[in-house]
mmCIF file of C-alpha atoms in Angstrom:
data_model
loop_
_atom_site.group_PDB
_atom_site.id
_atom_site.type_symbol
_atom_site.label_atom_id
_atom_site.label_comp_id
_atom_site.label_asym_id
_atom_site.label_seq_id
_atom_site.Cartn_x
_atom_site.Cartn_y
_atom_site.Cartn_z
ATOM 1 C CA MET A 140 117.236 109.427 101.363
ATOM 2 C CA PRO A 141 113.697 109.941 100.584
ATOM 3 C CA GLN A 142 112.000 113.334 100.962
ATOM 4 C CA HIS A 143 108.231 113.707 101.724
ATOM 5 C CA ASN A 144 106.149 117.122 102.221
ATOM 6 C CA ASP A 145 102.581 117.106 103.745
ATOM 7 C CA THR A 146 99.921 119.858 104.607
ATOM 8 C CA ALA A 147 99.637 120.976 108.057
ATOM 9 C CA GLY A 148 96.286 120.945 108.635
ATOM 10 C CA ALA A 149 95.355 117.737 109.448
ATOM 11 C CA ALA A 150 96.447 117.271 113.126
ATOM 12 C CA SER A 151 92.699 117.673 114.575
ATOM 13 C CA ALA A 152 91.660 114.592 116.039
ATOM 14 C CA GLY A 153 88.081 115.372 116.618
ATOM 15 C CA SER A 154 86.268 117.401 119.467
ATOM 16 C CA PHE A 155 85.397 115.526 122.259
ATOM 17 C CA LYS A 156 84.909 116.521 125.934
ATOM 18 C CA ASP A 157 86.740 113.457 127.515
ATOM 19 C CA TYR A 158 88.517 110.573 126.336
ATOM 20 C CA ALA A 159 85.508 108.399 126.572
ATOM 21 C CA ALA A 160 83.173 110.720 124.750
ATOM 22 C CA GLY A 161 85.273 110.623 121.788
ATOM 23 C CA ARG A 162 85.167 107.175 121.305
ATOM 24 C CA ALA A 163 83.004 104.889 119.243
ATOM 25 C CA ALA A 164 84.420 102.210 121.297
ATOM 26 C CA SER A 165 87.635 101.025 123.182
ATOM 27 C CA ALA A 166 88.491 98.109 124.781
ATOM 28 C CA ARG A 167 90.457 97.618 128.392
ATOM 29 C CA VAL A 168 93.047 94.390 128.962
ATOM 30 C CA ALA A 169 95.090 93.594 132.120
ATOM 31 C CA VAL A 170 98.664 93.542 131.473
ATOM 32 C CA SER A 171 99.698 93.036 135.010
ATOM 33 C CA PRO A 172 98.591 93.527 138.254
ATOM 34 C CA GLY A 173 96.833 96.418 138.943
ATOM 35 C CA VAL A 174 97.906 98.063 135.391
ATOM 36 C CA GLU A 175 95.155 97.803 132.405
ATOM 37 C CA LEU A 176 95.616 99.174 129.312
ATOM 38 C CA ALA A 177 92.895 100.553 126.789
ATOM 39 C CA TYR A 178 93.163 100.629 123.005
ATOM 40 C CA VAL A 179 91.121 101.506 120.011
ATOM 41 C CA VAL A 180 91.008 99.389 116.986
ATOM 42 C CA ASP A 181 90.386 100.798 113.356
ATOM 43 C CA ASP A 182 90.001 98.115 110.809
ATOM 44 C CA TYR A 183 88.933 99.216 107.231
ATOM 45 C CA THR A 184 90.694 96.287 105.336
ATOM 46 C CA ASP A 185 89.042 93.898 103.098
ATOM 47 C CA GLY A 186 88.064 90.974 104.794
ATOM 48 C CA TRP A 187 89.511 88.669 102.445
ATOM 49 C CA ARG A 188 92.954 90.115 103.206
ATOM 50 C CA ASP A 189 95.688 89.027 105.812
ATOM 51 C CA ALA A 190 96.279 92.849 106.472
ATOM 52 C CA PRO A 191 99.210 93.528 108.856
ATOM 53 C CA LEU A 192 98.545 94.811 112.036
ATOM 54 C CA ALA A 193 100.459 98.190 113.211
ATOM 55 C CA MET A 194 100.292 99.196 117.137
ATOM 56 C CA LEU A 195 100.744 103.233 117.664
ATOM 57 C CA LEU A 196 102.371 104.386 120.475
ATOM 58 C CA HIS A 197 101.826 108.020 121.750
ATOM 59 C CA GLY A 198 103.762 111.018 123.918
ATOM 60 C CA VAL A 199 103.400 112.130 127.148
ATOM 61 C CA ALA A 200 99.965 113.719 127.767
ATOM 62 C CA GLU A 201 98.658 112.232 124.888
ATOM 63 C CA SER A 202 96.185 109.258 123.958
ATOM 64 C CA ALA A 203 95.054 107.283 121.326
ATOM 65 C CA GLU A 204 93.332 109.993 119.667
ATOM 66 C CA ALA A 205 96.867 111.237 119.173
ATOM 67 C CA TYR A 206 96.802 109.270 115.889
ATOM 68 C CA THR A 207 93.522 109.675 114.617
ATOM 69 C CA GLY A 208 95.015 111.955 111.775
ATOM 70 C CA TRP A 209 96.835 108.709 110.871
ATOM 71 C CA VAL A 210 93.631 106.412 110.465
ATOM 72 C CA PRO A 211 92.391 107.203 107.461
ATOM 73 C CA ARG A 212 95.571 106.422 105.635
ATOM 74 C CA LEU A 213 96.519 103.751 107.697
ATOM 75 C CA ALA A 214 93.734 101.536 108.484
ATOM 76 C CA ARG A 215 92.401 100.827 105.004
ATOM 77 C CA ARG A 216 95.947 98.983 104.373
ATOM 78 C CA CYS A 217 96.619 97.717 108.029
ATOM 79 C CA ARG A 218 94.756 96.699 111.063
ATOM 80 C CA VAL A 219 95.449 99.499 113.699
ATOM 81 C CA LEU A 220 95.899 99.131 117.302
ATOM 82 C CA ARG A 221 95.847 102.746 119.087
ATOM 83 C CA VAL A 222 97.270 102.372 122.545
ATOM 84 C CA ASP A 223 96.601 104.451 125.836
ATOM 85 C CA LEU A 224 99.697 104.207 127.506
ATOM 86 C CA ARG A 225 99.885 103.604 131.159
ATOM 87 C CA GLY A 226 98.660 106.502 133.113
ATOM 88 C CA HIS A 227 97.027 108.311 129.852
ATOM 89 C CA GLY A 228 93.564 108.004 127.974
ATOM 90 C CA LEU A 229 91.453 105.681 129.781
ATOM 91 C CA SER A 230 94.286 103.298 130.983
ATOM 92 C CA SER A 231 95.199 102.796 134.640
ATOM 93 C CA PRO A 232 96.095 105.962 136.367
ATOM 94 C CA VAL A 233 99.336 106.438 138.183
ATOM 95 C CA ASP A 234 100.492 108.641 140.956
ATOM 96 C CA GLU A 235 103.102 111.324 140.503
ATOM 97 C CA HIS A 236 105.488 110.069 142.884
ATOM 98 C CA ASP A 237 105.316 106.822 140.930
ATOM 99 C CA ALA A 238 109.089 105.736 139.823
ATOM 100 C CA LEU A 239 107.833 105.415 136.200
ATOM 101 C CA SER A 240 110.126 103.865 133.622
ATOM 102 C CA ILE A 241 110.534 103.040 130.203
ATOM 103 C CA GLY A 242 111.267 99.428 131.023
ATOM 104 C CA ALA A 243 107.674 99.179 132.878
ATOM 105 C CA MET A 244 106.314 100.719 130.074
ATOM 106 C CA ALA A 245 107.336 98.737 127.474
ATOM 107 C CA ASP A 246 106.590 95.384 129.993
ATOM 108 C CA ASP A 247 102.703 96.916 129.499
ATOM 109 C CA ILE A 248 103.026 96.621 125.734
ATOM 110 C CA ASP A 249 104.922 93.442 125.741
ATOM 111 C CA ALA A 250 102.124 91.696 127.640
ATOM 112 C CA LEU A 251 99.349 93.300 125.497
ATOM 113 C CA ALA A 252 101.205 92.446 122.118
ATOM 114 C CA ARG A 253 101.696 88.454 123.276
ATOM 115 C CA ARG A 254 97.767 88.389 124.034
ATOM 116 C CA ILE A 255 97.323 89.240 120.733
ATOM 117 C CA GLY A 256 99.451 86.742 119.427
ATOM 118 C CA ARG A 257 100.654 87.736 115.883
ATOM 119 C CA PRO A 258 103.260 90.102 114.445
ATOM 120 C CA ILE A 259 102.926 93.634 115.169
ATOM 121 C CA HIS A 260 104.369 96.592 113.560
ATOM 122 C CA VAL A 261 105.293 99.565 115.904
ATOM 123 C CA VAL A 262 104.819 103.031 115.587
ATOM 124 C CA GLY A 263 106.222 105.251 118.022
ATOM 125 C CA ALA A 264 106.561 109.102 118.789
ATOM 126 C CA LYS A 265 108.133 110.974 121.892
ATOM 127 C CA LEU A 266 107.650 108.589 124.663
ATOM 128 C CA GLY A 267 106.116 106.047 122.494
ATOM 129 C CA ALA A 268 109.369 105.963 120.545
ATOM 130 C CA GLN A 269 111.149 105.176 123.688
ATOM 131 C CA ILE A 270 109.068 102.555 124.354
ATOM 132 C CA ALA A 271 109.424 100.653 121.110
ATOM 133 C CA LEU A 272 113.421 101.410 120.941
ATOM 134 C CA GLU A 273 113.274 99.406 124.122
ATOM 135 C CA LEU A 274 111.339 96.726 123.010
ATOM 136 C CA ALA A 275 113.429 96.569 119.949
ATOM 137 C CA GLN A 276 116.697 96.239 121.722
ATOM 138 C CA ARG A 277 114.813 93.001 123.973
ATOM 139 C CA ASN A 278 114.332 91.885 120.030
ATOM 140 C CA ALA A 279 110.687 91.153 120.830
ATOM 141 C CA PRO A 280 109.693 88.264 119.088
ATOM 142 C CA TRP A 281 106.451 89.551 118.256
ATOM 143 C CA MET A 282 108.074 93.132 116.487
ATOM 144 C CA ALA A 283 107.844 92.913 112.725
ATOM 145 C CA SER A 284 109.212 96.591 112.305
ATOM 146 C CA MET A 285 109.989 99.594 113.932
ATOM 147 C CA THR A 286 109.163 103.148 112.728
ATOM 148 C CA LEU A 287 109.851 106.289 114.814
ATOM 149 C CA ALA A 288 108.289 109.527 114.291
ATOM 150 C CA GLY A 289 109.759 112.293 116.139
ATOM 151 C CA VAL A 290 112.143 110.618 119.223
ATOM 152 C CA LEU A 291 114.705 112.401 121.340
ATOM 153 C CA ILE A 292 117.323 109.507 121.886
ATOM 154 C CA SER A 293 118.477 111.046 125.410
ATOM 155 C CA PRO A 294 115.654 112.615 126.586
ATOM 156 C CA GLY A 295 117.790 113.388 130.254
ATOM 157 C CA GLY A 296 120.135 115.326 128.090
ATOM 158 C CA ALA A 297 117.440 117.246 125.802
ATOM 159 C CA LEU A 298 114.519 117.971 128.407
ATOM 160 C CA GLY A 299 116.675 117.123 131.737
ATOM 161 C CA LYS A 300 117.377 121.029 132.188
ATOM 162 C CA TRP A 301 113.644 121.912 132.277
ATOM 163 C CA VAL A 302 112.263 119.395 134.701
ATOM 164 C CA ASP A 303 111.823 121.515 137.842
ATOM 165 C CA GLU A 304 110.843 124.552 135.471
ATOM 166 C CA TRP A 305 107.768 122.324 133.912
ATOM 167 C CA ILE A 306 106.730 120.621 137.213
ATOM 168 C CA GLY A 307 106.181 124.304 138.579
ATOM 169 C CA LEU A 308 104.276 125.088 135.389
ATOM 170 C CA VAL A 309 101.908 122.321 135.981
ATOM 171 C CA ASP A 310 101.574 123.444 139.622
ATOM 172 C CA ALA A 311 100.976 126.852 138.550
ATOM 173 C CA SER A 312 98.987 126.302 135.582
ATOM 174 C CA GLY A 313 97.765 122.948 135.249
ATOM 175 C CA VAL A 314 98.519 120.618 132.462
ATOM 176 C CA GLU A 315 96.840 123.172 129.938
ATOM 177 C CA GLY A 316 99.303 125.608 130.841
ATOM 178 C CA TRP A 317 102.375 123.740 130.451
ATOM 179 C CA ALA A 318 101.036 122.477 127.367
ATOM 180 C CA ARG A 319 100.520 125.649 125.908
ATOM 181 C CA ALA A 320 104.112 127.159 126.933
ATOM 182 C CA THR A 321 105.729 124.116 125.409
ATOM 183 C CA MET A 322 103.735 123.891 122.651
ATOM 184 C CA PRO A 323 105.752 126.270 120.305
ATOM 185 C CA GLY A 324 108.946 123.858 120.591
ATOM 186 C CA ARG A 325 107.070 120.996 120.024
ATOM 187 C CA MET A 326 104.999 121.704 116.800
ATOM 188 C CA GLY A 327 107.555 124.107 115.057
ATOM 189 C CA SER A 328 105.523 126.854 112.725
ATOM 190 C CA ALA A 329 103.582 124.158 110.674
ATOM 191 C CA LEU A 330 100.048 124.095 112.573
ATOM 192 C CA PRO A 331 97.383 127.309 112.246
ATOM 193 C CA PRO A 332 96.139 128.800 115.373
ATOM 194 C CA ALA A 333 93.334 126.626 115.591
ATOM 195 C CA ALA A 334 95.151 123.516 115.609
ATOM 196 C CA MET A 335 98.090 125.061 118.178
ATOM 197 C CA ALA A 336 94.858 125.796 120.444
ATOM 198 C CA TRP A 337 93.187 122.372 120.005
ATOM 199 C CA TRP A 338 96.170 120.302 120.870
ATOM 200 C CA THR A 339 97.099 122.625 123.606
ATOM 201 C CA ARG A 340 93.287 121.981 124.925
ATOM 202 C CA TYR A 341 93.926 117.923 124.278
ATOM 203 C CA MET A 342 97.269 117.665 126.028
ATOM 204 C CA GLY A 343 95.614 119.703 128.766
ATOM 205 C CA MET A 344 93.119 116.848 129.357
ATOM 206 C CA ALA A 345 96.040 114.310 130.768
ATOM 207 C CA PRO A 346 96.185 113.718 134.408
ATOM 208 C CA ALA A 347 98.754 116.125 136.156
ATOM 209 C CA ALA A 348 99.770 113.186 138.174
ATOM 210 C CA THR A 349 100.844 111.418 135.270
ATOM 211 C CA VAL A 350 102.412 114.547 133.428
ATOM 212 C CA LYS A 351 104.538 115.232 136.417
ATOM 213 C CA ALA A 352 105.607 111.608 136.851
ATOM 214 C CA CYS A 353 106.863 111.525 133.420
ATOM 215 C CA ILE A 354 108.645 114.917 133.608
ATOM 216 C CA ARG A 355 110.466 113.133 136.755
ATOM 217 C CA MET A 356 111.165 110.426 134.717
ATOM 218 C CA PHE A 357 112.877 112.561 131.749
ATOM 219 C CA PRO A 358 116.295 112.651 133.687
ATOM 220 C CA ARG A 359 116.427 108.986 134.127
ATOM 221 C CA LEU A 360 116.482 108.528 130.293
ATOM 222 C CA ALA A 361 119.832 108.538 128.763
ATOM 223 C CA GLU A 362 120.944 107.546 124.967
ATOM 224 C CA PRO A 363 119.929 103.324 124.889
ATOM 225 C CA GLU A 364 123.387 101.493 124.966
ATOM 226 C CA ARG A 365 121.955 98.465 122.945
ATOM 227 C CA LEU A 366 120.859 99.864 119.670
ATOM 228 C CA GLU A 367 123.298 97.785 118.279
ATOM 229 C CA ALA A 368 121.394 94.510 119.173
ATOM 230 C CA ILE A 369 118.066 95.984 117.133
ATOM 231 C CA ARG A 370 117.289 93.273 114.668
ATOM 232 C CA CYS A 371 113.745 94.222 113.363
ATOM 233 C CA PRO A 372 113.392 96.432 110.399
ATOM 234 C CA THR A 373 113.939 99.994 111.596
ATOM 235 C CA GLN A 374 112.947 103.361 109.993
ATOM 236 C CA VAL A 375 113.568 106.709 111.441
ATOM 237 C CA ILE A 376 111.603 109.494 110.248
ATOM 238 C CA VAL A 377 113.386 112.926 110.635
ATOM 239 C CA ALA A 378 112.356 116.963 110.257
ATOM 240 C CA VAL A 379 114.988 118.480 108.120
ATOM 241 C CA GLN A 380 113.575 122.089 107.758
ATOM 242 C CA SER A 381 115.576 124.989 109.716
ATOM 243 C CA GLU A 382 114.244 124.890 113.128
ATOM 244 C CA LYS A 383 111.836 128.244 113.680
ATOM 245 C CA PRO A 384 113.078 129.573 117.134
ATOM 246 C CA GLY A 385 110.232 129.083 120.014
ATOM 247 C CA ALA A 386 110.231 128.274 123.787
ATOM 248 C CA TYR A 387 111.903 125.052 125.308
ATOM 249 C CA ASP A 388 112.698 123.969 121.677
ATOM 250 C CA GLN A 389 112.797 120.343 121.796
ATOM 251 C CA ARG A 390 114.188 118.996 118.024
ATOM 252 C CA GLN A 391 117.682 117.364 117.860
ATOM 253 C CA PRO A 392 119.830 118.317 114.554
ATOM 254 C CA VAL A 393 119.524 116.073 112.014
ATOM 255 C CA ALA A 394 123.210 114.912 112.222
ATOM 256 C CA GLU A 395 122.707 114.044 115.750
ATOM 257 C CA VAL A 396 119.694 111.957 114.536
ATOM 258 C CA ARG A 397 121.719 110.435 111.580
ATOM 259 C CA ARG A 398 124.687 109.728 114.034
ATOM 260 C CA TRP A 399 122.560 107.410 116.185
ATOM 261 C CA GLN A 400 120.278 105.967 113.572
ATOM 262 C CA THR A 401 123.378 104.743 112.029
ATOM 263 C CA ARG A 402 123.919 102.464 115.222
ATOM 264 C CA ILE A 403 120.607 100.501 114.068
ATOM 265 C CA PRO A 404 122.023 97.801 111.732
ATOM 266 C CA GLY A 405 120.042 98.199 108.539
ATOM 267 C CA SER A 406 117.999 101.043 109.675
ATOM 268 C CA GLU A 407 116.604 103.884 107.243
ATOM 269 C CA LEU A 408 116.458 107.598 107.596
ATOM 270 C CA VAL A 409 113.568 109.487 106.047
ATOM 271 C CA GLU A 410 113.571 113.186 105.638
ATOM 272 C CA LEU A 411 110.700 115.026 106.411
ATOM 273 C CA GLN A 412 110.000 118.654 104.907
ATOM 274 C CA ALA A 413 109.027 119.973 108.644
ATOM 275 C CA ASP A 414 110.522 122.190 110.760
ATOM 276 C CA SER A 415 108.863 120.598 114.355
ATOM 277 C CA TYR A 416 109.504 117.708 116.827
ATOM 278 C CA HIS A 417 106.320 116.411 116.963
ATOM 279 C CA ILE A 418 105.940 115.447 113.558
ATOM 280 C CA ALA A 419 103.498 112.543 114.166
ATOM 281 C CA ALA A 420 101.171 115.739 115.123
ATOM 282 C CA THR A 421 102.045 118.405 112.475
ATOM 283 C CA HIS A 422 102.484 115.870 109.644
ATOM 284 C CA PRO A 423 100.393 113.066 110.292
ATOM 285 C CA ASP A 424 99.102 112.318 106.481
ATOM 286 C CA ALA A 425 103.091 112.263 105.388
ATOM 287 C CA CYS A 426 104.026 110.440 108.313
ATOM 288 C CA ALA A 427 101.327 107.755 108.156
ATOM 289 C CA ASP A 428 102.161 107.326 104.308
ATOM 290 C CA ILE A 429 105.706 106.722 105.120
ATOM 291 C CA ALA A 430 104.755 104.118 107.609
ATOM 292 C CA LEU A 431 102.471 102.210 105.334
ATOM 293 C CA GLY A 432 104.961 101.937 102.517
ATOM 294 C CA PHE A 433 107.827 100.586 105.147
ATOM 295 C CA ILE A 434 105.208 98.261 106.707
ATOM 296 C CA GLU A 435 103.879 97.017 103.269
ATOM 297 C CA ARG A 436 107.360 96.375 101.976
ATOM 298 C CA ILE A 437 108.282 94.620 105.186
ATOM 299 C CA SER A 438 105.250 92.417 104.780
ATOM 300 C CA SER A 439 105.337 91.523 101.000
#
């Protein structure tokens, strides 16, 4: 399996006071009654090329800005669509007691993709990876490939034990306090203090209602039953360095990732020299390069 290295300092997505102020432009589209998704398009491709389209799906308490570090590498060769998932960024809000589901969030993305009306290469991290897996199991006809960059195959098993504690952290210290407490288990040892502080502030901008609704969803998320039904080309990027002990460690052992990855027909496992769970944030350049190479190979 190929291995990739990356420097850790590229995680910053810029400075902004709120989601709208941090964007040169964004758009919103209705995907179901009462639900609109916001998204950002990055396109630095040659005008005469029919460049592939990549859709990037982020994690809990994030937004399109989580992937800004990917844009310089990816958007020169692909048209890039960075989505705010339901309840995040500038998309429609959710109530903390809404019964969020991966199925409903996948429906949002499916509706957006069908409006676009062309093949789309999906990249998912964390919550976004769960949504990508759901769409792939449905064999969404527009889905050209799937790249997973940081995923827990069974969030209920991995995170369910912390649900009450994490809800308490949000209630007591706000989303930023929860993000700060859980950041070491998310980012490992790759990022310098300034980057850890930035990600803590950035995730702290997320609405408490959204974060609590997502946390309450975790126990309902078991290992997908239909991985063998996936037909789109798939690659899974996995961090292979030994974990550095930290609060709320969220990584799966490589052997466990390999176990479920091999259930996906024809899928590839790509090893990344990292010790973090959130590799899309800690190693954006390497992950973007891996995703781009895969997309271009599929598209050729």
